[in-house]
Coordinates of C-alpha atoms in Angstrom, one line a residue:
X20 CA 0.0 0.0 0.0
X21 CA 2.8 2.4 1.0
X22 CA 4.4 2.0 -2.9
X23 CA 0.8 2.4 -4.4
X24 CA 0.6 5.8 -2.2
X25 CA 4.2 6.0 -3.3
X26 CA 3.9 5.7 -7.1
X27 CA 0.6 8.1 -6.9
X28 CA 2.4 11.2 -5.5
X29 CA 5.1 10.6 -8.4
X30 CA 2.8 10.2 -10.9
X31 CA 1.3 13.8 -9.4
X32 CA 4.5 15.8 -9.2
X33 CA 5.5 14.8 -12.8
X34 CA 2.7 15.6 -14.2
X35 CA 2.6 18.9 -12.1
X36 CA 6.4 19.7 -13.3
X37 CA 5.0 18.9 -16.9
X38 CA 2.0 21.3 -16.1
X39 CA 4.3 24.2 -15.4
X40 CA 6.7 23.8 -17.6
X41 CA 4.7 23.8 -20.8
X42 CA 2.8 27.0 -19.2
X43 CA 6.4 28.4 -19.3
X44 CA 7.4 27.4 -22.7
X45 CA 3.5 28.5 -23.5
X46 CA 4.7 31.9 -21.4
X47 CA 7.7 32.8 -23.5
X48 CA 6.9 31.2 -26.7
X49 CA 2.8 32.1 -26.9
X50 CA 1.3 35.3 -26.5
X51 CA 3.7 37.1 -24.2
X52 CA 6.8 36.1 -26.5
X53 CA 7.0 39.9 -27.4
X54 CA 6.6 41.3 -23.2
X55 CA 9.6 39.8 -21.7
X56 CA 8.8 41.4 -18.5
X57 CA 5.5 39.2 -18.2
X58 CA 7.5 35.9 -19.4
X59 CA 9.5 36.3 -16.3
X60 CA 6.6 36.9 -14.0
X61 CA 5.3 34.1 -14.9
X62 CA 7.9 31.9 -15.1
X63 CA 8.7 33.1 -11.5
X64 CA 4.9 32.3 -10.1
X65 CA 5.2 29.0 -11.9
X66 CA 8.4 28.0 -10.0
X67 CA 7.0 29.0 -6.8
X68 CA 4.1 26.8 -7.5
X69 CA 5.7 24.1 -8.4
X70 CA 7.9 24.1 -5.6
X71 CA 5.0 24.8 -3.0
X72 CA 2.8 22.4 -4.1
X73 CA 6.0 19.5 -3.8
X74 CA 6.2 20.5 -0.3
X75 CA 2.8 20.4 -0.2
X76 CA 3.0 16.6 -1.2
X77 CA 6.2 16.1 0.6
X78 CA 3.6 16.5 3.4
X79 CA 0.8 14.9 2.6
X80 CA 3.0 11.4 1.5
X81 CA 4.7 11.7 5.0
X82 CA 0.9 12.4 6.3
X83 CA -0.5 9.5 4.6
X84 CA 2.3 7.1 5.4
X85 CA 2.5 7.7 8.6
X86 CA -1.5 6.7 9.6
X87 CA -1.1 3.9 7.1
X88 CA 1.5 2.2 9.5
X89 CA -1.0 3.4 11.9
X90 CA -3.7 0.9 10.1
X91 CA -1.6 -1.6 9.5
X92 CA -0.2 -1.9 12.7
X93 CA -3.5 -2.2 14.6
X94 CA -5.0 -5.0 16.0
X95 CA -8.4 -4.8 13.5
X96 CA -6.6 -4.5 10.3
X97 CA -4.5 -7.5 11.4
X98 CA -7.0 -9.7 12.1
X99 CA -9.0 -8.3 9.0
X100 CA -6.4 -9.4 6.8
X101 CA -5.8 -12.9 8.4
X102 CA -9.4 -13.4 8.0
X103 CA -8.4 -12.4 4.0
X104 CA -5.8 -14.4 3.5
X105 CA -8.1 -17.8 5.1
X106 CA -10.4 -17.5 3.1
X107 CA -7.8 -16.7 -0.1
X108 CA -5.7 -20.0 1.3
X109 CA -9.3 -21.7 1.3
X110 CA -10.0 -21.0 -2.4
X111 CA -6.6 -21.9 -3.5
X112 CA -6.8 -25.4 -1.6
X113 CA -10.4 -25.8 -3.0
X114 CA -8.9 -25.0 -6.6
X115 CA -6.6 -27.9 -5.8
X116 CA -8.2 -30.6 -4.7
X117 CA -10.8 -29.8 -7.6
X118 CA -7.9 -30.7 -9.9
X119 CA -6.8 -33.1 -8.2
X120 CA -9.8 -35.1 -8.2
X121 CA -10.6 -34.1 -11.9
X122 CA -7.0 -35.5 -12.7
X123 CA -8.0 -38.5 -10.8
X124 CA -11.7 -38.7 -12.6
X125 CA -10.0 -38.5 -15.6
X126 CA -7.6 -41.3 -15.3
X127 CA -10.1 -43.7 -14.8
X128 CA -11.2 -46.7 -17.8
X129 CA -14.7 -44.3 -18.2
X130 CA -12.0 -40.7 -17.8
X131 CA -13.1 -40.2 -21.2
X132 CA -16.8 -40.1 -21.3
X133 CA -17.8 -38.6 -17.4
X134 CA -21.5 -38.6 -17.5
X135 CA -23.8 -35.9 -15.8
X136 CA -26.4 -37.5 -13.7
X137 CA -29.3 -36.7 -11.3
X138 CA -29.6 -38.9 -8.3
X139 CA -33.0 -39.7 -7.8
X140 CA -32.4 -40.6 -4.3
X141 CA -32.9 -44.2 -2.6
X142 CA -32.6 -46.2 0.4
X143 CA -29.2 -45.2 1.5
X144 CA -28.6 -42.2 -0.9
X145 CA -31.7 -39.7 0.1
X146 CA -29.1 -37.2 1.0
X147 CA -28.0 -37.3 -2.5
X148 CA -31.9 -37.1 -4.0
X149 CA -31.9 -34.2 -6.6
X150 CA -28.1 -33.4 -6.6
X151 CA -26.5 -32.9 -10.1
X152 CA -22.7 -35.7 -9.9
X153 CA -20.2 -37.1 -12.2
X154 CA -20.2 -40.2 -13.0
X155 CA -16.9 -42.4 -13.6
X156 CA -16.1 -46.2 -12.9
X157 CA -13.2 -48.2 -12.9
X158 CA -12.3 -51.9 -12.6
X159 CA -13.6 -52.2 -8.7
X160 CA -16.2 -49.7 -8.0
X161 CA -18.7 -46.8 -9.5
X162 CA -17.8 -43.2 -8.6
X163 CA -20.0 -40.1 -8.3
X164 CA -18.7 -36.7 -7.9
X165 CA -20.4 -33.8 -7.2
X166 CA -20.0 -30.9 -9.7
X167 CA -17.9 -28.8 -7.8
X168 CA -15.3 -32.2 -6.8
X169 CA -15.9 -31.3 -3.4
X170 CA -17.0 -34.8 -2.3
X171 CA -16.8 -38.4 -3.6
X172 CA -19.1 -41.3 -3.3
X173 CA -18.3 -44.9 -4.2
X174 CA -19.7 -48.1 -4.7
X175 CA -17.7 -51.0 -4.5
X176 CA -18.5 -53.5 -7.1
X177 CA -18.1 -56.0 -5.0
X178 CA -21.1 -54.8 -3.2
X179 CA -23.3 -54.5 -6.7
X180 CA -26.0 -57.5 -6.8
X181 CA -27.4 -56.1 -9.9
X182 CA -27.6 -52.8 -12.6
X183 CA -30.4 -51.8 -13.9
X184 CA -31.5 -49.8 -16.8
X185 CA -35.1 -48.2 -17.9
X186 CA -37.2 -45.5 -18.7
X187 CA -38.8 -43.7 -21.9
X188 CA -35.0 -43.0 -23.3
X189 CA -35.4 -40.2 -26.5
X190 CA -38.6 -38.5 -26.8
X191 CA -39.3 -36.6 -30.0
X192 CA -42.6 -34.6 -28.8
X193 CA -44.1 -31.6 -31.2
X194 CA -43.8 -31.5 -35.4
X195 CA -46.3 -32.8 -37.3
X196 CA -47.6 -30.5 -39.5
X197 CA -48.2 -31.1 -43.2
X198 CA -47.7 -28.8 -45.8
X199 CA -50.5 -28.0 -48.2
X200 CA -51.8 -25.8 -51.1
X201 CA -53.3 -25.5 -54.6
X202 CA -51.8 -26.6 -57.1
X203 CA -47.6 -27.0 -57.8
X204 CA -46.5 -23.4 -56.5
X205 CA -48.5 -23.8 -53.4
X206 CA -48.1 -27.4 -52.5
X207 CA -44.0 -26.4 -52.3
X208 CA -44.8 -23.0 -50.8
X209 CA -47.2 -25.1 -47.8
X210 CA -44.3 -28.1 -47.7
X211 CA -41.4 -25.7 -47.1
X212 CA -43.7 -23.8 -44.1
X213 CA -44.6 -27.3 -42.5
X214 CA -40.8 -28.1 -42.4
X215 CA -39.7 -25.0 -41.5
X216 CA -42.6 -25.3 -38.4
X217 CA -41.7 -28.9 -37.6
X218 CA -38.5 -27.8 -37.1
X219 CA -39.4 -25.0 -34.7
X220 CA -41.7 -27.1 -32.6
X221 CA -39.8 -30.6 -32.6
X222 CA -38.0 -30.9 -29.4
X223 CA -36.3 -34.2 -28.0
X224 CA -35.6 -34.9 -24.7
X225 CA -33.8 -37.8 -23.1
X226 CA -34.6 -39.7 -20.1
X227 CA -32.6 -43.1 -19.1
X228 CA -33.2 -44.1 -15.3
X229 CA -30.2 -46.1 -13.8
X230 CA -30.7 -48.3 -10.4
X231 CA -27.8 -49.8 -8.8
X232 CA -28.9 -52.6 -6.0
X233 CA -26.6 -53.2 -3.6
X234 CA -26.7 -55.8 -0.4
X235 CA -27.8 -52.3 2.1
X236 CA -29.0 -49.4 -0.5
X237 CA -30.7 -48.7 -3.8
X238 CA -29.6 -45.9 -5.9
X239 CA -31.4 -44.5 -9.3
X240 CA -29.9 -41.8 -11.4
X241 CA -31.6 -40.3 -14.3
X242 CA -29.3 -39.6 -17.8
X243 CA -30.5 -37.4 -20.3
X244 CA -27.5 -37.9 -22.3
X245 CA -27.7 -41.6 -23.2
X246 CA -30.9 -43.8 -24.4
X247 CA -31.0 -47.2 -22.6
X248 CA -28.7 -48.9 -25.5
X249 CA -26.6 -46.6 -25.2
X250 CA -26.0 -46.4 -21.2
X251 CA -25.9 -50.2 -21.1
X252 CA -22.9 -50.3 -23.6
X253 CA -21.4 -47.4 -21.6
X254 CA -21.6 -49.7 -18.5
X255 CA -20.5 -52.7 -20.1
X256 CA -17.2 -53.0 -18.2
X257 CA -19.7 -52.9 -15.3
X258 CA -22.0 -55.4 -16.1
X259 CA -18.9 -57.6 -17.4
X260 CA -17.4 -57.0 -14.2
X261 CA -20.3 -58.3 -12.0
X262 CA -20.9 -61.0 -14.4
X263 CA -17.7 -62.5 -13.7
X264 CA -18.0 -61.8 -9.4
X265 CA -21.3 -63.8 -9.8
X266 CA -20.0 -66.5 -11.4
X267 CA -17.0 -66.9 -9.2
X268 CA -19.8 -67.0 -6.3
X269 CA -21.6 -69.5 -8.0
X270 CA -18.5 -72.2 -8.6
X271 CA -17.3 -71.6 -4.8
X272 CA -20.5 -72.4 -3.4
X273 CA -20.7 -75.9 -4.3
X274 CA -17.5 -76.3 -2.7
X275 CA -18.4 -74.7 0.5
X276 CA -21.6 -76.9 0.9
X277 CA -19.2 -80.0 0.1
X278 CA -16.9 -79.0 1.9
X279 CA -19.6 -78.7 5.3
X280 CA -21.4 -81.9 4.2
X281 CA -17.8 -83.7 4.8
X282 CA -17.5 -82.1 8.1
X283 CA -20.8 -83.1 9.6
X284 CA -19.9 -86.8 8.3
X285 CA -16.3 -86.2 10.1
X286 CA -18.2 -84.9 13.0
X287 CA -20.8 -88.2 13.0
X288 CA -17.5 -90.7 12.6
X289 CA -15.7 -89.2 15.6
X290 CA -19.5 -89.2 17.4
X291 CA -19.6 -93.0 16.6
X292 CA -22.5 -92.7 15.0
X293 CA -21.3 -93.8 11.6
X294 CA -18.9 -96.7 11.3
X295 CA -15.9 -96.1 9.0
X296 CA -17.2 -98.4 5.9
X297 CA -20.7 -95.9 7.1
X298 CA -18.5 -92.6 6.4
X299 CA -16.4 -94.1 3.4
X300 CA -19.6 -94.8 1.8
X301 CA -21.3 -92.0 2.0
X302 CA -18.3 -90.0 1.6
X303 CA -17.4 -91.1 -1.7
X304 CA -21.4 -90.4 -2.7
X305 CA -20.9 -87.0 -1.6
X306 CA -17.8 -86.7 -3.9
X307 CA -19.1 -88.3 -6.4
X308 CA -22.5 -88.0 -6.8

C-alpha cells in the first residue's frame, strides 16, 4: 500500500512539473513572447508553484504514510487481513483438490466419457436425492462426484448384486404439420412452411433411469444424455465385471456346501455314529455324486 501511495504522488509531481513547464514554454513562446517582463513573472509564479505544491506533497506522502503504519499496525486491520488471506488459502486449496480429483476422474477406464447424472435418491442415498454428480467407474467400483469435486461417493462392485436400466430413453414430442396448397406453387410453398414449423416445434428430450442394487442401499440416477442402449454399452465393463463376481460366487459355493457336508460326516464318525465303511460310503457319494 505504501508503494501504491508512493507511485501516486510521483505520478502527481510529474505531471505537475509537466504542467508548469509547458505554461512556461507557453509563457515565453505564446502570447507574451514579445513582453519579456510578463514571461518572467510568470515563469517566476510557476516556479514558486511548483515548488510549494512538492512541499505540499512532501507533506501529505509523509501524512499518509505515517496513519497507514497506523492501520496496519492495529489490531483490527490485522485480524481483517488474516481473516483475507483464510479465506484466499481456502479457495486456493479448494482449486486444488478440484484438480486433483478431476485429474483423478479422468484417469479412470470411463476418464473419457464422465456422465452428468441426477440422483433420484434411494434407500441409503436420500441425501443425494436431486443433486447434479459425475459419473466415472473403474475396474472395482462406480464413482460419483459432485459438480464442484468437493465430495466423492463410491460403490464397491463387490457390493453391486445387480444394474439396472429403464425408462422412456429419447422423446421426439411436437412436429407434425403437413404442408398444403393449390396446385404446384403452393403445394412447395405449404411443404417448405410445415418443415420449416416442424422444425421449430420438434423438441427431444432424453430420459434413461439407472438403479444400482446393492446388499444395504438402492440408488437410481436419471441420464438425459444416453438412451437405454446406449447407457448399457457405456456400462458394459460394469455389467462384465459383475458377471464374472457372480459366477465366481456360484462355482465356490458348491464347494463350501461340500466342503460342510464332509464335516458333519467327520463330525458323526468321531461321534460313533457312523462306522468307518458308514462314512467311506457316503463320503465317496458325496464326492461323487
Amino acid at each position: 500500500m505504501a508503494v501504491l501511495v508512493r507511485i501516486l504522488f510521483f505520478l502527481a509531481g510529474l505531471s505537475g512539473c509537466a504542467i508548469s513547464a509547458l505554461l512556461a514554454i507557453g509563457a515565453w513562446f505564446g502570447p507574451f513572447k514579445d513582453q519579456p517582463g510578463v514571461a518572467i513573472v510568470i515563469t517566476i509564479i510557476l516556479g514558486i508553484f511548483f515548488l510549494v505544491s512538492s512541499w505540499v506533497m512532501r507533506k501529505c506522502f509523509a501524512f499518509c504514510q505515517s496513519q497507514w503504519g497506523k492501520i496496519a499496525g492495529s489490531s483490527a486491520y490485522q485480524a481483517t487481513a488474516a481473516k483475507i488471506e483464510t479465506v484466499r488459502q481456502e479457495a486456493r486449496d479448494r482449486a486444488e483438490r478440484k484438480q486433483e480429483i478431476l485429474r483423478k476422474v479422468m484417469s479412470r477406464p470411463s476418464g473419457s466419457r464422465i456422465l452428468k447424472v441426477v440422483a433420484q435418491g434411494g434407500s441409503g442415498w436420500q441425501a443425494l436425492s436431486g443433486k447434479t454428480l459425475l459419473l466415472s467407474f473403474d475396474a472395482n467400483a462406480v464413482f460419483l462426484n459432485d459438480v464442484d469435486c468437493d465430495a466423492e461417493y463410491s460403490i464397491p462392485l463387490s457390493d453391486v448384486w445387480d444394474v439396472s436400466i429403464g425408462g422412456p430413453g429419447t422423446v421426439v414430442t411436437g412436429g407434425g404439420v403437413i404442408g398444403g396448397g393449390t396446385g404446384v406453387g403452393g403445394f412447395v410453398a405449404g411443404a417448405a412452411a410445415a418443415a420449416v414449423l416442424n422444425l421449430l416445434t420438434t423438441h427431444k428430450s432424453t430420459k434413461t433411469l439407472v438403479r444400482i442394487n446393492t446388499a444395504t442401499s438402492e440408488l437410481f440416477l436419471l441420464i438425459s444424455t444416453y438412451d437405454p442402449d446406449e447407457m448399457r454399452r457405456y456400462l458394459s465393463p460394469v455389467y462384465t465385471r459383475i458377471n464374472h463376481q457372480n459366477q465366481q460366487e456360484s462355482e465356490q459355493s458348491p464347494r463350501t456346501s461340500v466342503v460342510d457336508e464332509l464335516l458333519k460326516l467327520d463330525q458323526l464318525r468321531v461321534s460313533g455314529v457312523l462306522s468307518p465303511e458308514e462314512f467311506d460310503s457316503l463320503k465317496e457319494r458325496i464326492l461323487h455324486p
